[in-house]
XYZ file of C-alpha atoms in Angstrom:
480
model
C 65.276 53.763 17.604
C 65.734 55.247 20.884
C 68.311 57.820 19.769
C 65.745 58.864 17.507
C 62.976 59.226 20.241
C 66.076 61.272 22.251
C 66.587 63.287 20.372
C 62.959 64.387 18.768
C 62.043 64.883 22.811
C 64.769 67.455 23.030
C 64.225 69.513 19.934
C 62.474 72.909 20.601
C 58.870 72.903 20.052
C 58.399 74.850 17.006
C 55.226 77.603 18.105
C 52.539 78.010 15.804
C 53.016 81.508 13.785
C 48.967 82.137 13.569
C 48.690 81.798 17.263
C 51.277 83.823 17.764
C 49.795 86.388 15.179
C 46.789 86.780 17.262
C 48.016 86.456 20.683
C 50.589 89.678 19.539
C 47.260 91.293 17.887
C 45.435 90.834 20.812
C 47.828 92.579 23.167
C 48.147 95.694 20.745
C 44.378 95.346 20.342
C 44.495 96.283 24.082
C 47.884 98.089 24.651
C 46.463 100.864 21.917
C 43.499 102.546 23.776
C 45.621 102.460 26.726
C 48.248 104.396 24.703
C 45.349 106.653 22.881
C 44.045 107.529 27.043
C 47.353 108.457 28.126
C 48.477 110.327 25.358
C 45.249 112.426 26.025
C 45.897 112.507 29.385
C 48.879 114.409 28.998
C 47.904 116.713 26.722
C 45.048 117.330 29.300
C 47.754 118.176 32.128
C 49.396 121.015 29.796
C 46.371 122.322 28.848
C 45.633 122.708 32.768
C 48.762 124.093 33.279
C 48.560 127.377 31.043
C 44.364 127.736 32.042
C 45.561 127.663 35.583
C 47.049 131.360 34.936
C 43.465 132.513 34.608
C 43.801 131.402 38.328
C 47.386 131.657 39.220
C 48.433 130.204 43.080
C 45.185 130.689 44.752
C 44.701 132.782 47.929
C 44.804 129.419 50.088
C 48.168 128.381 49.042
C 49.908 131.288 49.073
C 49.129 131.839 52.552
C 49.874 128.078 53.318
C 53.119 128.724 51.297
C 54.039 131.528 53.784
C 53.118 129.680 56.436
C 55.523 126.749 55.443
C 58.392 128.678 54.229
C 58.287 130.501 57.869
C 57.960 127.705 59.888
C 61.107 126.197 58.082
C 62.602 129.110 58.850
C 62.179 128.200 62.581
C 59.123 129.459 63.757
C 56.223 128.097 65.293
C 53.019 127.091 64.091
C 50.067 128.686 66.548
C 52.124 130.866 68.081
C 54.171 132.661 65.700
C 52.200 131.702 63.014
C 48.064 131.050 63.392
C 46.336 129.281 61.569
C 42.588 128.036 62.120
C 43.231 124.618 60.801
C 44.668 121.334 62.144
C 48.324 121.233 61.349
C 47.401 118.096 58.861
C 46.957 120.545 56.271
C 50.528 122.311 56.399
C 51.475 118.625 56.699
C 50.463 117.857 53.765
C 52.121 120.082 51.360
C 55.272 120.333 53.673
C 57.278 117.501 51.415
C 56.432 119.744 48.639
C 57.712 122.716 49.643
C 60.705 120.999 51.084
C 61.511 119.153 47.582
C 61.141 122.702 46.546
C 63.493 124.062 47.896
C 66.075 121.602 47.724
C 65.679 121.257 43.696
C 65.835 126.009 44.125
C 62.221 125.879 42.215
C 59.686 128.412 43.440
C 57.129 126.918 46.220
C 54.298 127.945 44.039
C 55.492 125.762 41.289
C 56.155 122.886 43.497
C 52.989 122.828 45.040
C 51.282 122.612 41.476
C 53.580 119.764 40.281
C 52.987 117.673 43.206
C 49.094 118.568 43.321
C 48.997 116.867 39.432
C 51.365 114.276 41.552
C 48.358 113.238 44.176
C 45.826 113.540 40.578
C 48.247 110.846 38.955
C 48.453 108.778 42.089
C 44.332 108.836 43.089
C 43.551 107.894 39.703
C 46.389 105.722 38.951
C 46.248 103.413 42.017
C 42.282 103.319 41.432
C 42.654 102.460 37.843
C 45.162 99.348 39.109
C 42.010 98.079 41.524
C 39.334 98.468 39.100
C 41.048 96.782 37.232
C 42.581 94.179 39.298
C 38.860 93.336 40.315
C 37.442 93.174 36.853
C 34.716 94.855 36.425
C 32.713 94.618 33.211
C 32.874 98.141 32.631
C 36.566 98.352 32.581
C 37.164 98.848 28.813
C 34.688 101.920 28.889
C 36.546 103.257 31.623
C 39.409 102.907 29.911
C 38.218 105.300 26.992
C 36.910 107.593 29.954
C 40.597 108.267 31.454
C 40.919 111.337 29.621
C 37.506 112.937 30.914
C 38.442 111.802 34.695
C 42.161 113.590 34.417
C 39.999 116.641 33.324
C 37.403 116.382 35.679
C 40.770 116.816 38.495
C 43.162 119.273 36.756
C 40.732 121.504 34.843
C 37.366 121.594 36.559
C 38.815 123.027 40.021
C 39.368 126.442 38.406
C 39.749 127.707 42.194
C 40.076 124.896 44.234
C 43.605 123.406 42.613
C 45.576 122.997 45.153
C 43.441 123.312 47.578
C 43.193 120.434 50.715
C 39.495 119.546 49.570
C 40.711 118.975 45.747
C 44.203 117.101 46.704
C 42.152 114.327 49.605
C 39.103 113.970 47.117
C 41.228 112.940 44.159
C 42.862 110.517 47.003
C 39.772 109.173 48.021
C 38.899 107.223 44.924
C 41.378 104.611 45.441
C 39.153 103.783 48.210
C 36.599 104.116 46.727
C 36.806 101.571 43.896
C 38.415 99.449 46.875
C 34.583 99.274 48.165
C 33.442 99.014 44.998
C 35.085 95.844 44.517
C 34.061 94.350 47.623
C 30.504 95.231 47.235
C 30.266 93.358 43.480
C 29.852 89.916 45.282
C 30.533 88.791 41.375
C 34.337 89.212 41.579
C 35.875 87.193 44.200
C 39.955 87.724 44.584
C 41.917 89.354 46.815
C 43.350 93.093 46.413
C 46.239 91.848 48.227
C 48.046 93.793 50.902
C 49.882 96.568 49.239
C 46.431 97.674 47.824
C 44.763 97.703 51.170
C 47.091 100.118 52.743
C 47.478 102.381 49.638
C 43.849 102.874 49.339
C 43.554 102.943 53.012
C 46.638 105.576 52.834
C 45.390 107.629 50.555
C 41.688 107.747 51.747
C 42.481 109.243 55.505
C 44.161 112.452 53.555
C 40.267 113.685 53.143
C 39.688 113.051 56.775
C 42.889 114.265 57.881
C 41.996 117.458 56.006
C 38.626 118.142 57.445
C 37.269 115.790 60.080
C 33.858 116.124 58.696
C 35.160 114.414 55.952
C 34.131 111.004 57.829
C 30.938 110.520 56.702
C 31.946 110.330 52.774
C 33.865 107.248 54.274
C 30.862 105.821 56.514
C 28.218 105.943 53.462
C 29.917 103.926 50.814
C 30.495 101.563 53.713
C 27.018 100.817 54.666
C 26.426 100.473 51.398
C 28.809 97.558 50.982
C 27.317 96.133 54.142
C 24.494 96.095 52.897
C 25.292 95.072 49.343
C 27.204 91.708 50.650
C 24.176 91.205 53.984
C 27.508 91.383 56.548
C 28.161 94.270 58.704
C 31.514 92.577 59.188
C 32.208 94.422 56.177
C 32.544 97.492 57.849
C 35.639 96.641 59.564
C 37.416 96.111 56.003
C 41.375 96.151 56.581
C 41.097 99.499 54.784
C 38.745 101.110 56.667
C 40.450 99.934 59.811
C 43.697 101.547 58.608
C 41.967 104.973 58.059
C 40.156 104.163 62.257
C 43.760 103.853 63.398
C 45.145 106.861 61.441
C 42.952 109.474 62.865
C 43.310 107.487 66.456
C 46.919 108.201 66.080
C 46.380 111.759 64.175
C 44.832 113.159 67.442
C 47.933 112.748 70.400
C 50.199 113.510 67.767
C 48.302 116.665 67.304
C 48.795 117.522 70.926
C 52.588 116.103 70.921
C 53.989 118.336 68.480
C 51.525 121.271 68.657
C 50.101 121.686 72.032
C 48.588 125.163 71.223
C 46.199 123.988 68.965
C 43.817 122.126 71.300
C 43.800 124.115 73.767
C 43.596 127.963 72.457
C 43.147 128.020 68.668
C 40.374 125.361 68.135
C 37.929 127.153 70.961
C 38.560 129.981 69.323
C 37.455 128.620 65.783
C 34.306 126.507 67.160
C 33.273 130.168 69.280
C 34.128 132.611 66.809
C 34.557 131.121 63.224
C 31.880 128.458 62.622
C 29.251 129.963 64.268
C 28.864 132.488 61.296
C 27.786 130.071 58.843
C 24.527 130.394 56.913
C 23.969 126.310 56.444
C 20.708 126.901 55.017
C 21.406 129.938 52.157
C 24.186 127.378 51.069
C 22.025 124.764 50.818
C 19.743 127.236 48.467
C 22.375 127.726 46.478
C 24.246 125.050 45.431
C 21.218 122.824 45.609
C 19.879 123.489 41.535
C 23.123 122.810 40.197
C 23.966 119.549 42.042
C 20.262 118.056 41.870
C 20.262 118.795 38.219
C 23.674 116.329 38.599
C 21.848 113.962 40.542
C 19.215 113.765 37.503
C 21.792 112.947 34.543
C 23.023 110.017 36.838
C 20.015 108.772 35.687
C 19.751 109.993 32.498
C 22.464 109.434 30.731
C 22.219 105.533 30.785
C 18.498 105.121 31.653
C 18.832 101.307 30.830
C 22.521 100.439 32.503
C 21.872 99.307 35.802
C 23.796 101.028 39.020
C 27.205 99.270 38.699
C 29.037 98.837 42.647
C 31.533 101.773 41.399
C 29.103 103.857 40.747
C 27.025 103.429 43.839
C 29.794 104.056 45.569
C 30.845 107.037 44.083
C 27.419 108.640 43.970
C 26.850 107.810 47.772
C 30.056 109.596 48.447
C 29.547 112.895 46.432
C 25.979 112.632 48.596
C 27.790 112.664 51.899
C 29.960 115.022 50.507
C 26.831 118.006 50.392
C 26.947 117.249 54.920
C 30.351 119.146 55.215
C 29.556 121.657 52.324
C 25.929 122.555 54.151
C 27.467 122.486 57.515
C 30.569 124.607 57.300
C 27.927 127.147 55.786
C 30.058 129.382 54.143
C 29.671 128.069 50.608
C 32.896 128.258 48.760
C 33.426 127.023 45.769
C 36.051 124.701 47.350
C 33.148 123.441 49.751
C 31.638 122.304 47.145
C 34.270 120.436 44.841
C 34.076 116.925 46.380
C 30.105 116.609 45.978
C 30.469 118.195 42.397
C 33.352 116.412 41.882
C 32.329 113.344 42.864
C 28.636 113.431 41.195
C 30.627 113.597 38.006
C 32.497 110.996 38.762
C 29.260 108.912 39.236
C 27.943 109.931 35.681
C 31.114 108.499 33.790
C 30.964 105.554 36.350
C 27.016 105.165 34.915
C 28.203 106.092 30.713
C 30.558 103.181 31.638
C 27.950 100.636 32.620
C 25.665 101.099 29.532
C 25.938 99.760 26.192
C 27.748 102.137 24.163
C 26.213 105.557 23.172
C 25.257 105.035 19.229
C 25.760 107.983 16.650
C 21.724 109.221 16.521
C 19.277 111.968 18.174
C 19.256 110.169 21.577
C 22.844 110.402 21.830
C 23.348 114.027 20.340
C 20.939 115.710 23.086
C 22.615 113.157 25.879
C 26.190 115.049 25.187
C 24.722 118.406 24.826
C 22.877 117.857 28.297
C 26.031 116.758 29.602
C 27.924 119.544 28.603
C 25.284 121.692 30.171
C 25.053 120.588 33.443
C 28.819 120.428 33.922
C 29.476 124.098 32.486
C 26.424 124.692 34.885
C 28.511 122.902 37.800
C 31.900 125.024 36.585
C 30.674 128.310 37.358
C 31.242 128.957 40.780
C 35.079 127.453 40.287
C 35.424 130.425 37.671
C 36.111 133.187 39.109
C 39.092 134.705 40.323
C 40.439 136.296 43.322
C 44.216 137.185 41.016
C 45.226 140.924 41.630
C 45.541 142.590 38.582
C 49.079 141.980 36.960
C 48.427 146.633 36.630
C 48.002 147.030 40.232
C 50.410 144.406 41.236
C 53.152 146.390 38.743
C 52.481 150.034 40.286
C 52.620 148.653 44.348
C 56.299 147.061 42.926
C 57.261 149.870 41.087
C 56.521 152.012 44.012
C 57.823 150.130 47.016
C 61.399 149.142 47.842
C 62.580 145.738 47.438
C 61.681 143.258 49.538
C 58.753 145.788 51.932
C 57.292 144.619 54.450
C 53.582 144.251 54.059
C 50.118 144.640 56.896
C 46.855 144.526 56.525
C 43.703 146.081 57.505
C 40.908 143.557 56.877
C 38.668 140.436 57.196
C 39.787 138.649 54.467
C 42.621 136.445 53.559
C 42.639 137.798 49.940
C 43.688 140.809 50.985
C 46.963 140.378 51.041
C 47.431 136.678 49.848
C 48.547 136.051 46.813
C 49.502 139.849 46.575
C 51.959 139.819 49.108
C 54.479 137.120 47.217
C 53.636 138.599 43.985
C 55.354 142.075 44.925
C 58.099 139.765 47.053
C 56.816 141.724 50.134
C 57.420 140.222 53.572
C 54.152 139.014 55.257
C 55.457 139.248 59.236
C 52.124 139.179 61.110
C 50.967 135.867 62.790
C 47.539 136.408 61.285
C 46.526 136.205 57.404
C 43.941 138.524 58.356
C 41.923 139.908 60.624
C 38.861 137.575 60.534
C 38.456 136.532 64.066
C 38.765 140.229 65.138
C 35.916 140.936 62.879
C 33.641 137.868 63.353
C 33.829 138.062 66.929
C 32.795 142.189 66.633
C 30.208 141.112 64.420
C 28.923 138.081 67.049
C 29.157 140.570 69.289
C 26.718 143.111 67.568
C 24.506 140.296 66.863
C 24.161 138.991 70.602
C 23.530 142.492 71.239
C 20.355 143.169 68.750
C 18.908 139.878 69.990
C 19.614 140.856 74.180
C 21.686 138.593 74.876
C 24.573 140.908 76.944
C 26.153 138.571 78.358
C 27.010 136.734 74.996
C 27.911 140.314 73.433
C 30.125 141.269 76.043
C 32.234 137.577 75.491
C 32.561 138.905 71.742
C 33.166 142.307 72.351
C 36.324 141.098 74.846
C 37.482 138.731 71.882
C 37.409 141.680 69.485
C 38.971 144.120 71.700
C 41.356 141.879 72.849
C 42.373 141.196 68.975
C 42.817 145.165 68.805
C 45.014 145.177 71.233
C 47.475 142.882 69.295
C 47.177 144.576 66.141
C 47.974 147.956 67.242
C 51.143 146.326 69.319
C 51.910 144.303 65.647
C 51.387 147.552 63.591
C 54.294 149.038 66.318
C 57.246 146.828 66.359
C 56.745 146.360 62.151
C 55.931 149.694 60.899
C 55.284 148.049 58.061
C 56.320 149.631 54.726
C 53.294 149.134 52.761
C 49.430 148.524 54.286
C 46.742 146.867 52.683
C 43.516 147.640 53.654
């Protein structure tokens, strides 16, 4: 009896076949939507690569590549190569430049792939945080993943690879973390790895442009209000962003001591004083207000979830840098527009589901019309005409030197790289001299003789340096 009992006790327990089949069927049912979403997303990356030929390598990115190449060749930033942005803009893309040189591929390709990787990291890490949080709308968000991918690889258009574009998509994990903390029905700890990753990713947008700190602050205030606890403002990921910002300032002084005393005062004095904030606000207001209206119309009976709330608040906060800069360039609006559309998608995911009826058709058409309207600023291209590029190539020697006379950076970039020219000037264009002259004229018209003399002195000093540059390099080609 004991022998039989021991033998039976040692027998392996046979699983119930029906339960095994149910479990495997459940896993298959859960993994099937993920596979479909990933396949659709992969197709969108391919489509985006084809569509991007319309814009090519955009103006700012082309100049950034030229700057980076010259720095890697030993030239000094803010001495031999002048940029009006803090150095993080170049640091952000330097890994792609180094990897491109190591792999022997064109830096334009390396930057494009690097930006795609940023999209994958931003969306992927946000998806992991959302999945760990266990939001009620997670299943719907998975089905909407291809739309989120399209939002950050197709919608950017002429803003693709801009610093604002990369910073915005990497900001998504921080928003997901904030939504998790704001939802008091979702206990549990994110874990140190996710906290650090979300904090570091979120810091990129702030390091790109300090104005974007408001995009962190407004959702963080919502989290504190939602939890009725001001200590939530000091969440570890928020503290990490603050630490990164504090460390960044002395690092700039140490690595690039010329920026703070020499470049920054010029930028503040000349560049930042020439914007038209009211004009920018009025030009973007109609479409942006329509996006806000769309947020409420796509699912009027659905509650505003923490995920939708933090994303919408981040979009509203991103309007502040757009208006404050006063330039109105599309990439300045990318954070506000893309986060507003992301909030709309979150709101759709929170709804009970759209049924096949007239109401759903009307909402779908409305979404398409509004998004296409919001896409318009990002559609125009500054890519030089192929016939023009071919004509210059045919008329010039191999690797000609190229100079530029004009305030627009687009005059020489990306043209210089497309024709294989060497761009030797320290400045990407004559914006400093031109804007200083404009401000001198404005001050004189207002009767402010002191300011007029101040700006005219800057313009004349720039012209003297420009004359010396032309005499030194004796350019083969000059773009006017």
